[in-house]
Structures are given as C-alpha cells and as structure tokens.
PDB file of C-alpha atoms in Angstrom:
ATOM      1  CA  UNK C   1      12.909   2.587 -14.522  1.00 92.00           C
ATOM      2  CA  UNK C   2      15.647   1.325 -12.295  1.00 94.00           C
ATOM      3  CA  UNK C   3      15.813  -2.863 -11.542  1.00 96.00           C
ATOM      4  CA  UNK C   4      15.231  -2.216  -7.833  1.00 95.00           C
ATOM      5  CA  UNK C   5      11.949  -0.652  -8.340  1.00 95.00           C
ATOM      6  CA  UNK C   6      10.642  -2.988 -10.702  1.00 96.00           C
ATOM      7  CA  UNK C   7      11.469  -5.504  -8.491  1.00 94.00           C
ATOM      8  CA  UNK C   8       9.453  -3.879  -5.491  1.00 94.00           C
ATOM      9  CA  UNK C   9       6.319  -3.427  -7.953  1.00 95.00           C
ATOM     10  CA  UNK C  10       6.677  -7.298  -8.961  1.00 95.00           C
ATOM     11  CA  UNK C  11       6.603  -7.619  -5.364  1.00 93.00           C
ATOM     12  CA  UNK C  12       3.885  -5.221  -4.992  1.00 94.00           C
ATOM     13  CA  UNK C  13       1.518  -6.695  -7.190  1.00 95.00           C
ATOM     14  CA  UNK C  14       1.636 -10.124  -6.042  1.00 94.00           C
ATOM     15  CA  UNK C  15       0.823  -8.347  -2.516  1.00 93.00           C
ATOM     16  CA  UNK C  16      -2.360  -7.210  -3.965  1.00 94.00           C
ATOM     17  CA  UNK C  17      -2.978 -10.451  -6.467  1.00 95.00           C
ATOM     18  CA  UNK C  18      -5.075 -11.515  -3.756  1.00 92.00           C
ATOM     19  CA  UNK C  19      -5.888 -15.184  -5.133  1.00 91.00           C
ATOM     20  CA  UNK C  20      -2.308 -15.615  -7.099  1.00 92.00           C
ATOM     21  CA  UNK C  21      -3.696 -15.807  -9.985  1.00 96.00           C
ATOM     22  CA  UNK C  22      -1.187 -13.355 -11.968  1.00 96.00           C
ATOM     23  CA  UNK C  23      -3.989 -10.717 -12.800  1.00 97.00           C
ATOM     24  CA  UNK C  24      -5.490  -8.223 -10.444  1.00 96.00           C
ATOM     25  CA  UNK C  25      -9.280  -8.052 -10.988  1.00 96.00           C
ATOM     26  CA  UNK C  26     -11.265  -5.725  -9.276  1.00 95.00           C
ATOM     27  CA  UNK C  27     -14.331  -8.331  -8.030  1.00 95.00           C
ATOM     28  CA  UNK C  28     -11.978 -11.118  -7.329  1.00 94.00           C
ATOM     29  CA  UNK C  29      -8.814  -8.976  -5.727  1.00 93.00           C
ATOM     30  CA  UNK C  30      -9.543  -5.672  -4.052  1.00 94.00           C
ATOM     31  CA  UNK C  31     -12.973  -5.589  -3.407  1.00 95.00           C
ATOM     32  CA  UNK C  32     -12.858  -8.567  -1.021  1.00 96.00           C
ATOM     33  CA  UNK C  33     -10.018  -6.141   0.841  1.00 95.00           C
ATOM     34  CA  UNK C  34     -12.125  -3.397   0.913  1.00 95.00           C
ATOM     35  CA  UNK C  35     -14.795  -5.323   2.599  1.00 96.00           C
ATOM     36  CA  UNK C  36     -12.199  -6.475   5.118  1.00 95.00           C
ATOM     37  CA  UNK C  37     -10.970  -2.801   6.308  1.00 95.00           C
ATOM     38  CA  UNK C  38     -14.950  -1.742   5.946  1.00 95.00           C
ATOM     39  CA  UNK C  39     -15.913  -4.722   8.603  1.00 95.00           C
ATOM     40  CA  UNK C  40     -13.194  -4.457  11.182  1.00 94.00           C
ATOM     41  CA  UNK C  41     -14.368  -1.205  12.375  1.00 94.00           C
ATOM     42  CA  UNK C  42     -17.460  -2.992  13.100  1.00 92.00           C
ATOM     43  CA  UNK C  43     -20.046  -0.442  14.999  1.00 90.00           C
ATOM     44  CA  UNK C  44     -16.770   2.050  15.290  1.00 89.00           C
ATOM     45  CA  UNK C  45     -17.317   5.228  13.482  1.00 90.00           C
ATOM     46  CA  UNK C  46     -15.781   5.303  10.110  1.00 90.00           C
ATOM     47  CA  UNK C  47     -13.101   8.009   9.580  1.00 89.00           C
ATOM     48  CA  UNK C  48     -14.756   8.978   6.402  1.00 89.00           C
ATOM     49  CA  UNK C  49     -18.720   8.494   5.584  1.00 88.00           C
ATOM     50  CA  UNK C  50     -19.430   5.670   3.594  1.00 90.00           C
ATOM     51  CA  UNK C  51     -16.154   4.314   3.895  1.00 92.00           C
ATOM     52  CA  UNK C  52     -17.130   0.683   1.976  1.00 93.00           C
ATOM     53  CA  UNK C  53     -18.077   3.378  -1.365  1.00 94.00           C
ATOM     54  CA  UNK C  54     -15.327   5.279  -0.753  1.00 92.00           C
ATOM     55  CA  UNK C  55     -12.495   2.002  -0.912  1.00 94.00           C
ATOM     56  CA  UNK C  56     -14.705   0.492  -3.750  1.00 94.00           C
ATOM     57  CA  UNK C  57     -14.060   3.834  -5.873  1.00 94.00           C
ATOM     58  CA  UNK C  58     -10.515   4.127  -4.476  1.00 92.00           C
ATOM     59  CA  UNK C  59      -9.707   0.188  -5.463  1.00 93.00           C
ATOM     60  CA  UNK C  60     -11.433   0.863  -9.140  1.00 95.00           C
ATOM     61  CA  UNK C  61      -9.980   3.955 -10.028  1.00 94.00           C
ATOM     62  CA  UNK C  62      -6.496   2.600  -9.244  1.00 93.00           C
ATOM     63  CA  UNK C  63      -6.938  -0.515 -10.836  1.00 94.00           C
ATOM     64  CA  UNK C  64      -8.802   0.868 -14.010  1.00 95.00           C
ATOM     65  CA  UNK C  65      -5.599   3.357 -14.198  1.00 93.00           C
ATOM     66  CA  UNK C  66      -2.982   0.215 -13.914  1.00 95.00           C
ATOM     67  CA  UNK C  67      -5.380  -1.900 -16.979  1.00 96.00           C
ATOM     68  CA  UNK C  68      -3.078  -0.032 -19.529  1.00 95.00           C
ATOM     69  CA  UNK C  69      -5.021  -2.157 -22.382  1.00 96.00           C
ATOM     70  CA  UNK C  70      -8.475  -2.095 -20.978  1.00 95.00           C
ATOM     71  CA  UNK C  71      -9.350  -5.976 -20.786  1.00 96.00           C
ATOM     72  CA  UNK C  72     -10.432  -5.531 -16.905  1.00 94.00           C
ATOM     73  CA  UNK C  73      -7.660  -7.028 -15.433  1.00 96.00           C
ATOM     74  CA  UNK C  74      -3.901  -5.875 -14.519  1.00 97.00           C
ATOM     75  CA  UNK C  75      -1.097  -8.238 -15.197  1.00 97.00           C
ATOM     76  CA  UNK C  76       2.440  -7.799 -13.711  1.00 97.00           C
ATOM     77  CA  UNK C  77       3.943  -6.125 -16.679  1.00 97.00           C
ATOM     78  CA  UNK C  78       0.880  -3.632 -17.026  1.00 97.00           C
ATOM     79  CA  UNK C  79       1.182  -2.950 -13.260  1.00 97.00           C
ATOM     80  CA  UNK C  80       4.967  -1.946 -13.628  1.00 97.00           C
ATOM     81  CA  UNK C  81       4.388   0.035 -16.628  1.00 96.00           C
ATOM     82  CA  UNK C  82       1.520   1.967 -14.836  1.00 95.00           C
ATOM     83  CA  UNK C  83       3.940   2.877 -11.904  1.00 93.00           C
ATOM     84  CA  UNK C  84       6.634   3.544 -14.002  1.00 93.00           C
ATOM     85  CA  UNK C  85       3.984   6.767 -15.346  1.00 90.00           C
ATOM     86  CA  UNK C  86       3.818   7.506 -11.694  1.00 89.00           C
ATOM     87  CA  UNK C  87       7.602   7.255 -10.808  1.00 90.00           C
ATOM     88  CA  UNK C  88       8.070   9.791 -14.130  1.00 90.00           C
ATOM     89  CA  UNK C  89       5.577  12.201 -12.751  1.00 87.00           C
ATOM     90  CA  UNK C  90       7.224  12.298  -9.244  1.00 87.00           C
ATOM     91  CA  UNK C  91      10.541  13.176 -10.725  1.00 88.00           C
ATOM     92  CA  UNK C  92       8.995  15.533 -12.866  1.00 91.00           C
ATOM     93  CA  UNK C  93       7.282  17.284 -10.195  1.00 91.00           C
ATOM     94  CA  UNK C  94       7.982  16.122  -6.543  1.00 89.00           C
ATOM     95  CA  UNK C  95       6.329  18.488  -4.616  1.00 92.00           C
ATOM     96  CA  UNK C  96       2.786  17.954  -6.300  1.00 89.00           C
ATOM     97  CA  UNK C  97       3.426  14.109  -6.292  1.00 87.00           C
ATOM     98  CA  UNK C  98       3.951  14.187  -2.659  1.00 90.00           C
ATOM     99  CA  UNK C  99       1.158  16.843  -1.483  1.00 90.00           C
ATOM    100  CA  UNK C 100      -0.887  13.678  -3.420  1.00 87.00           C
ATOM    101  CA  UNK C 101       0.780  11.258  -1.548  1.00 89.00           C
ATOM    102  CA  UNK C 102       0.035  13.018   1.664  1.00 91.00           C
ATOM    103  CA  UNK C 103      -3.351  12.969   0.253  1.00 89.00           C
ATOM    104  CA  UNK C 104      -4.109   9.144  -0.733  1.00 88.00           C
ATOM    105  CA  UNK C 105      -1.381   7.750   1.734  1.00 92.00           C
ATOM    106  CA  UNK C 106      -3.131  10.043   4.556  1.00 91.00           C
ATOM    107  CA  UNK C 107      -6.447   9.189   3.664  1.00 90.00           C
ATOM    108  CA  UNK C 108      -5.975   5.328   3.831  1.00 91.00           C
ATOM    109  CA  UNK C 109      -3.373   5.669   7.157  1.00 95.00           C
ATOM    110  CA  UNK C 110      -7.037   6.891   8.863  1.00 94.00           C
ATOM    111  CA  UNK C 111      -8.323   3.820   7.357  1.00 94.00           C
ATOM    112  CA  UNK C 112      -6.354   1.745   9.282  1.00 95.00           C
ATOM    113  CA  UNK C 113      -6.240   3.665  12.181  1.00 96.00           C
ATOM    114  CA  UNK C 114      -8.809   1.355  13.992  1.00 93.00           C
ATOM    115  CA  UNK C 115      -8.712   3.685  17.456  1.00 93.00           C
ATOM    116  CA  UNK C 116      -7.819   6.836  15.552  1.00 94.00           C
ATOM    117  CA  UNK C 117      -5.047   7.997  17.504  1.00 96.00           C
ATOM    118  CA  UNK C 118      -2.801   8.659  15.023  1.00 96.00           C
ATOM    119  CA  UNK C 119      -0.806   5.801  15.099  1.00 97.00           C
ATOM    120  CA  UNK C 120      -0.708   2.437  13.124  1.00 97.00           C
ATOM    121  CA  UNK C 121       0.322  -0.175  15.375  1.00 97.00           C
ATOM    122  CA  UNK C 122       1.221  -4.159  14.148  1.00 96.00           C
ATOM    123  CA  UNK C 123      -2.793  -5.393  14.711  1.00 96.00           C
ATOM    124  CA  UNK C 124      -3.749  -2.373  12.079  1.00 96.00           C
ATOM    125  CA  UNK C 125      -0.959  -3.445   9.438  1.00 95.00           C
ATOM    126  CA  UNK C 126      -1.355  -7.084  10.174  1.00 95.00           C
ATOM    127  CA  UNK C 127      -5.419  -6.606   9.296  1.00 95.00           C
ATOM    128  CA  UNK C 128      -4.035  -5.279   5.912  1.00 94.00           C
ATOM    129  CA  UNK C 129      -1.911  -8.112   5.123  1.00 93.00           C
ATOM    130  CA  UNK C 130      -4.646 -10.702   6.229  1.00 94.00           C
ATOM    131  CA  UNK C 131      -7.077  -8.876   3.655  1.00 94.00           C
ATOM    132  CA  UNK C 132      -4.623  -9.638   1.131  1.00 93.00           C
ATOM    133  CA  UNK C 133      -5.205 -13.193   1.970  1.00 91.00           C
ATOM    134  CA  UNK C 134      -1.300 -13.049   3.820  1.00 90.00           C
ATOM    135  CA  UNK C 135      -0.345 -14.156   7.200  1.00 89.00           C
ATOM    136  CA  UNK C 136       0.889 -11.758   9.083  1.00 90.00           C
ATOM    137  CA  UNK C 137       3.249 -13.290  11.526  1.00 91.00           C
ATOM    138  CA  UNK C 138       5.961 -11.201  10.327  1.00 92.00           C
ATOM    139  CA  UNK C 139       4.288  -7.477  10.365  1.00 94.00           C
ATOM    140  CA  UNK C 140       5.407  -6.872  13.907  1.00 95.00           C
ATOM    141  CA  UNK C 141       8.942  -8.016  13.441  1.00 95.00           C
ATOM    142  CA  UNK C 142       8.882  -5.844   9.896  1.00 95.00           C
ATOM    143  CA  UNK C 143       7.612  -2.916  11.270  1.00 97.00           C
ATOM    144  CA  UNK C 144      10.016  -2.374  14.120  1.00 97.00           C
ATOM    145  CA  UNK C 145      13.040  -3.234  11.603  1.00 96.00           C
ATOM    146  CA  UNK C 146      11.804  -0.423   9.656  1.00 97.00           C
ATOM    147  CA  UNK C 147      11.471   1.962  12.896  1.00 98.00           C
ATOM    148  CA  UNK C 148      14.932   1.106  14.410  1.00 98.00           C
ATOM    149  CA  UNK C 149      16.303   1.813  11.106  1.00 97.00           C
ATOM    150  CA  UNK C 150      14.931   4.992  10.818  1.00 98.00           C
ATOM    151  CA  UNK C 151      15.751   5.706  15.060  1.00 98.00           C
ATOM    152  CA  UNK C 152      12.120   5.670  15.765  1.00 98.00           C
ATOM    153  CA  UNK C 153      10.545   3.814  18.744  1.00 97.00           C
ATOM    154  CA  UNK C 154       9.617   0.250  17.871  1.00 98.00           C
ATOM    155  CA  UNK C 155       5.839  -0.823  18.289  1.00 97.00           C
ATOM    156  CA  UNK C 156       3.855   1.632  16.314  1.00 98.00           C
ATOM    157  CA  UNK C 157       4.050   4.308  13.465  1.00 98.00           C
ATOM    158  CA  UNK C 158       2.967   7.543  12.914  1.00 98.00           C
ATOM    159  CA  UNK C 159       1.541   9.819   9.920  1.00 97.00           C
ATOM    160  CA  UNK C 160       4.844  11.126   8.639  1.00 97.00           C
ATOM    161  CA  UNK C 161       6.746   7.934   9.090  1.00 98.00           C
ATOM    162  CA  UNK C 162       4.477   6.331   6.786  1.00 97.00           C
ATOM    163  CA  UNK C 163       4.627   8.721   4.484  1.00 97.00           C
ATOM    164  CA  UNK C 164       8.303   8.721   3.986  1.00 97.00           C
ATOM    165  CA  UNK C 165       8.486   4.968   4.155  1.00 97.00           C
ATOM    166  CA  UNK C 166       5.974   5.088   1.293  1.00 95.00           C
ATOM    167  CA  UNK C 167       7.576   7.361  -0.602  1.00 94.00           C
ATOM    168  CA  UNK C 168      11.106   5.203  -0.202  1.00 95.00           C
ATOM    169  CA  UNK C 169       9.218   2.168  -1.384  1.00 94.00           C
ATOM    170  CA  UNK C 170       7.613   4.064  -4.624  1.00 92.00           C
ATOM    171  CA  UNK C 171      10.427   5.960  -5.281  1.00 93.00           C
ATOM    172  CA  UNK C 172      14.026   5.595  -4.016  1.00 95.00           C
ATOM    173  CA  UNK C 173      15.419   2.750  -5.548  1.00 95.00           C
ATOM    174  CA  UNK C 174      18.124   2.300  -2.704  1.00 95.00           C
ATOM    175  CA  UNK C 175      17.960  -1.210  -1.831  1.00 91.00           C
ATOM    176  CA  UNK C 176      18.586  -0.724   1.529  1.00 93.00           C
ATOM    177  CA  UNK C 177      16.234   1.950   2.430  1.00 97.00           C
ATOM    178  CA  UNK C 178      13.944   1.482   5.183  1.00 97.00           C
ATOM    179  CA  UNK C 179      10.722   2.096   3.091  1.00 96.00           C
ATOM    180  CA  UNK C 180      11.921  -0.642   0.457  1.00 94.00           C
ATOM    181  CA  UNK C 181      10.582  -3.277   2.903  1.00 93.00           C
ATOM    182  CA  UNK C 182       7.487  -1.553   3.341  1.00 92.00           C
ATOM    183  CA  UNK C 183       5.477  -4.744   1.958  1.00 89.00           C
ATOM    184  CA  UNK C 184       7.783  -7.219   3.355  1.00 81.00           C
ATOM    185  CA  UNK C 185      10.940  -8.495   2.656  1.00 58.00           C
ATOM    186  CA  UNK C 186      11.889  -8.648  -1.316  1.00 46.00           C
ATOM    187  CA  UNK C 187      12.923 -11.957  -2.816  1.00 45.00           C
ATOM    188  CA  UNK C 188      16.758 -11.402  -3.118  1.00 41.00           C
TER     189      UNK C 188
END
C-alpha cells in the first residue's frame, strides 16, 4: 500500500483510539462515540430507528473486521493491514466499493445531520471530533480549506462532497488532495 495512505490510517486510528491508549477496543473506544451521536439528537427524531443499536452494530462489525488476530482489540498495524484489504478491493472493483461507500458513508452523513437538511455544517463535524474525545477548534477552519479547494462554498457540506472527500482520504494517495485532510491535518 502506498506511504501516504498508511500514513492517513496511522492518523486515522489514533482519531478513533479514543483514550490513546494504542488499541481500539470496542467498550472503551467507540461505544462511548456512539452514545455521543445517539444523545445529541436528544428528543429529535432519529434518521434511522434505533439509532444507539444500529451505531453499536456498525462500531462492532467494523472493529471485529479490523481485529485481524481476534484478541478484541485493534492495534495500529492490524488497523492498516485491515484497510489495506479494503484499499485492494476498491481497486479491484471500484464501482461496487463505492455504491458501498455511498451506502455506509450515506448512512452515517444522516447521522450527523442533526436538522436533516442535507448538509453537514462545522457544529455536526465538530460533535464528531468531540466524541472522539478531540477539540474541535479547528473543524471549521478544516472544513472550509477543504471546500475552497474543491470551489465549493465555505460553511457547510453536502452528500456528494463528502463522499468524494471520503473516498480521497481512503483511497487516493495524493498528498495534496482535498479529502486527505478529511480527519485533520497529517503530521508532516
């Protein structure tokens, strides 16, 4: 797999390694996050029933597909070796691999979609990052750089921007890509 993208799942995973401990466990990592993005919609309806089961099966599945030798836990190397499966498969067969990115990608852009108007603006991202456990003082400032890259108005993103900026970051190993900054900056 090339450097740049192992670099951006290094940087990935320590995204999601919630309490830096250099293993993602479901109980200790991403169910705490799924609890977050279940509460902020508060007495909202959900965009899918049972949303809280729904990120709970999401989170496990993805994590018991990433825990290459079964111990309950991902570490770094397992989680680039897991994507490096998925980067394989979307060479092999990109138009599948992105009708399932449209898919999952879709599904958890409603997720975030607070007001469900289509759009993800800064507070929706910046609720993601602060389930991680990050600030999120620099979400805004990210997000537009991505935008004005890509000639898009600045202040919020839609559907199909998302989905191409998450296919950059999984995919394109162009460093300087919009989508490679999807998650923040990258340590140079």
């Amino acid at each position: 797999m090339h450097p740049e993208l192992k670099r951006r799942y290094r940087n990935l995973f320590s995204f999601y390694d919630k309490n830096s401990d250099g293993q993602l466990v479901f109980e200790d990592d991403l169910a705490p996050v799924a609890d977050a993005i279940d509460a902020r919609w508060g007495n909202n309806k959900r965009p899918f029933p049972n949303l809280l089961k729904l990120l709970y099966a999401t989170y496990q599945k993805e994590n018991s597909n990433r825990d290459l030798n079964n111990d309950g836990q991902v570490e770094p190397d397992e989680f680039v070796e897991a994507h490096e499966r998925v980067v394989n498969n979307f060479q092999a067969v990109p138009d599948k691999a992105r009708a399932f990115i449209r898919q999952a990608a879709g599904g958890f852009f409603s997720c975030l979609d607070l007001d469900q108007d289509g759009w993800l603006v800064p507070d929706d991202l910046a609720a993601y990052a602060e389930a991680y456990g990050h600030p999120s003082d620099w979400v805004e400032t990210n997000l537009n750089t991505m935008l004005e890259m890509l000639g898009k108005p600045l202040g919020r993103i839609d559907l199909e921007t998302f989905l191409l900026l998450i296919e950059q970051y999984w995919f394109d190993p162009s460093p300087n890509i919009p989508g490679a900054r999807l998650f923040g900056r990258l340590p140079e």
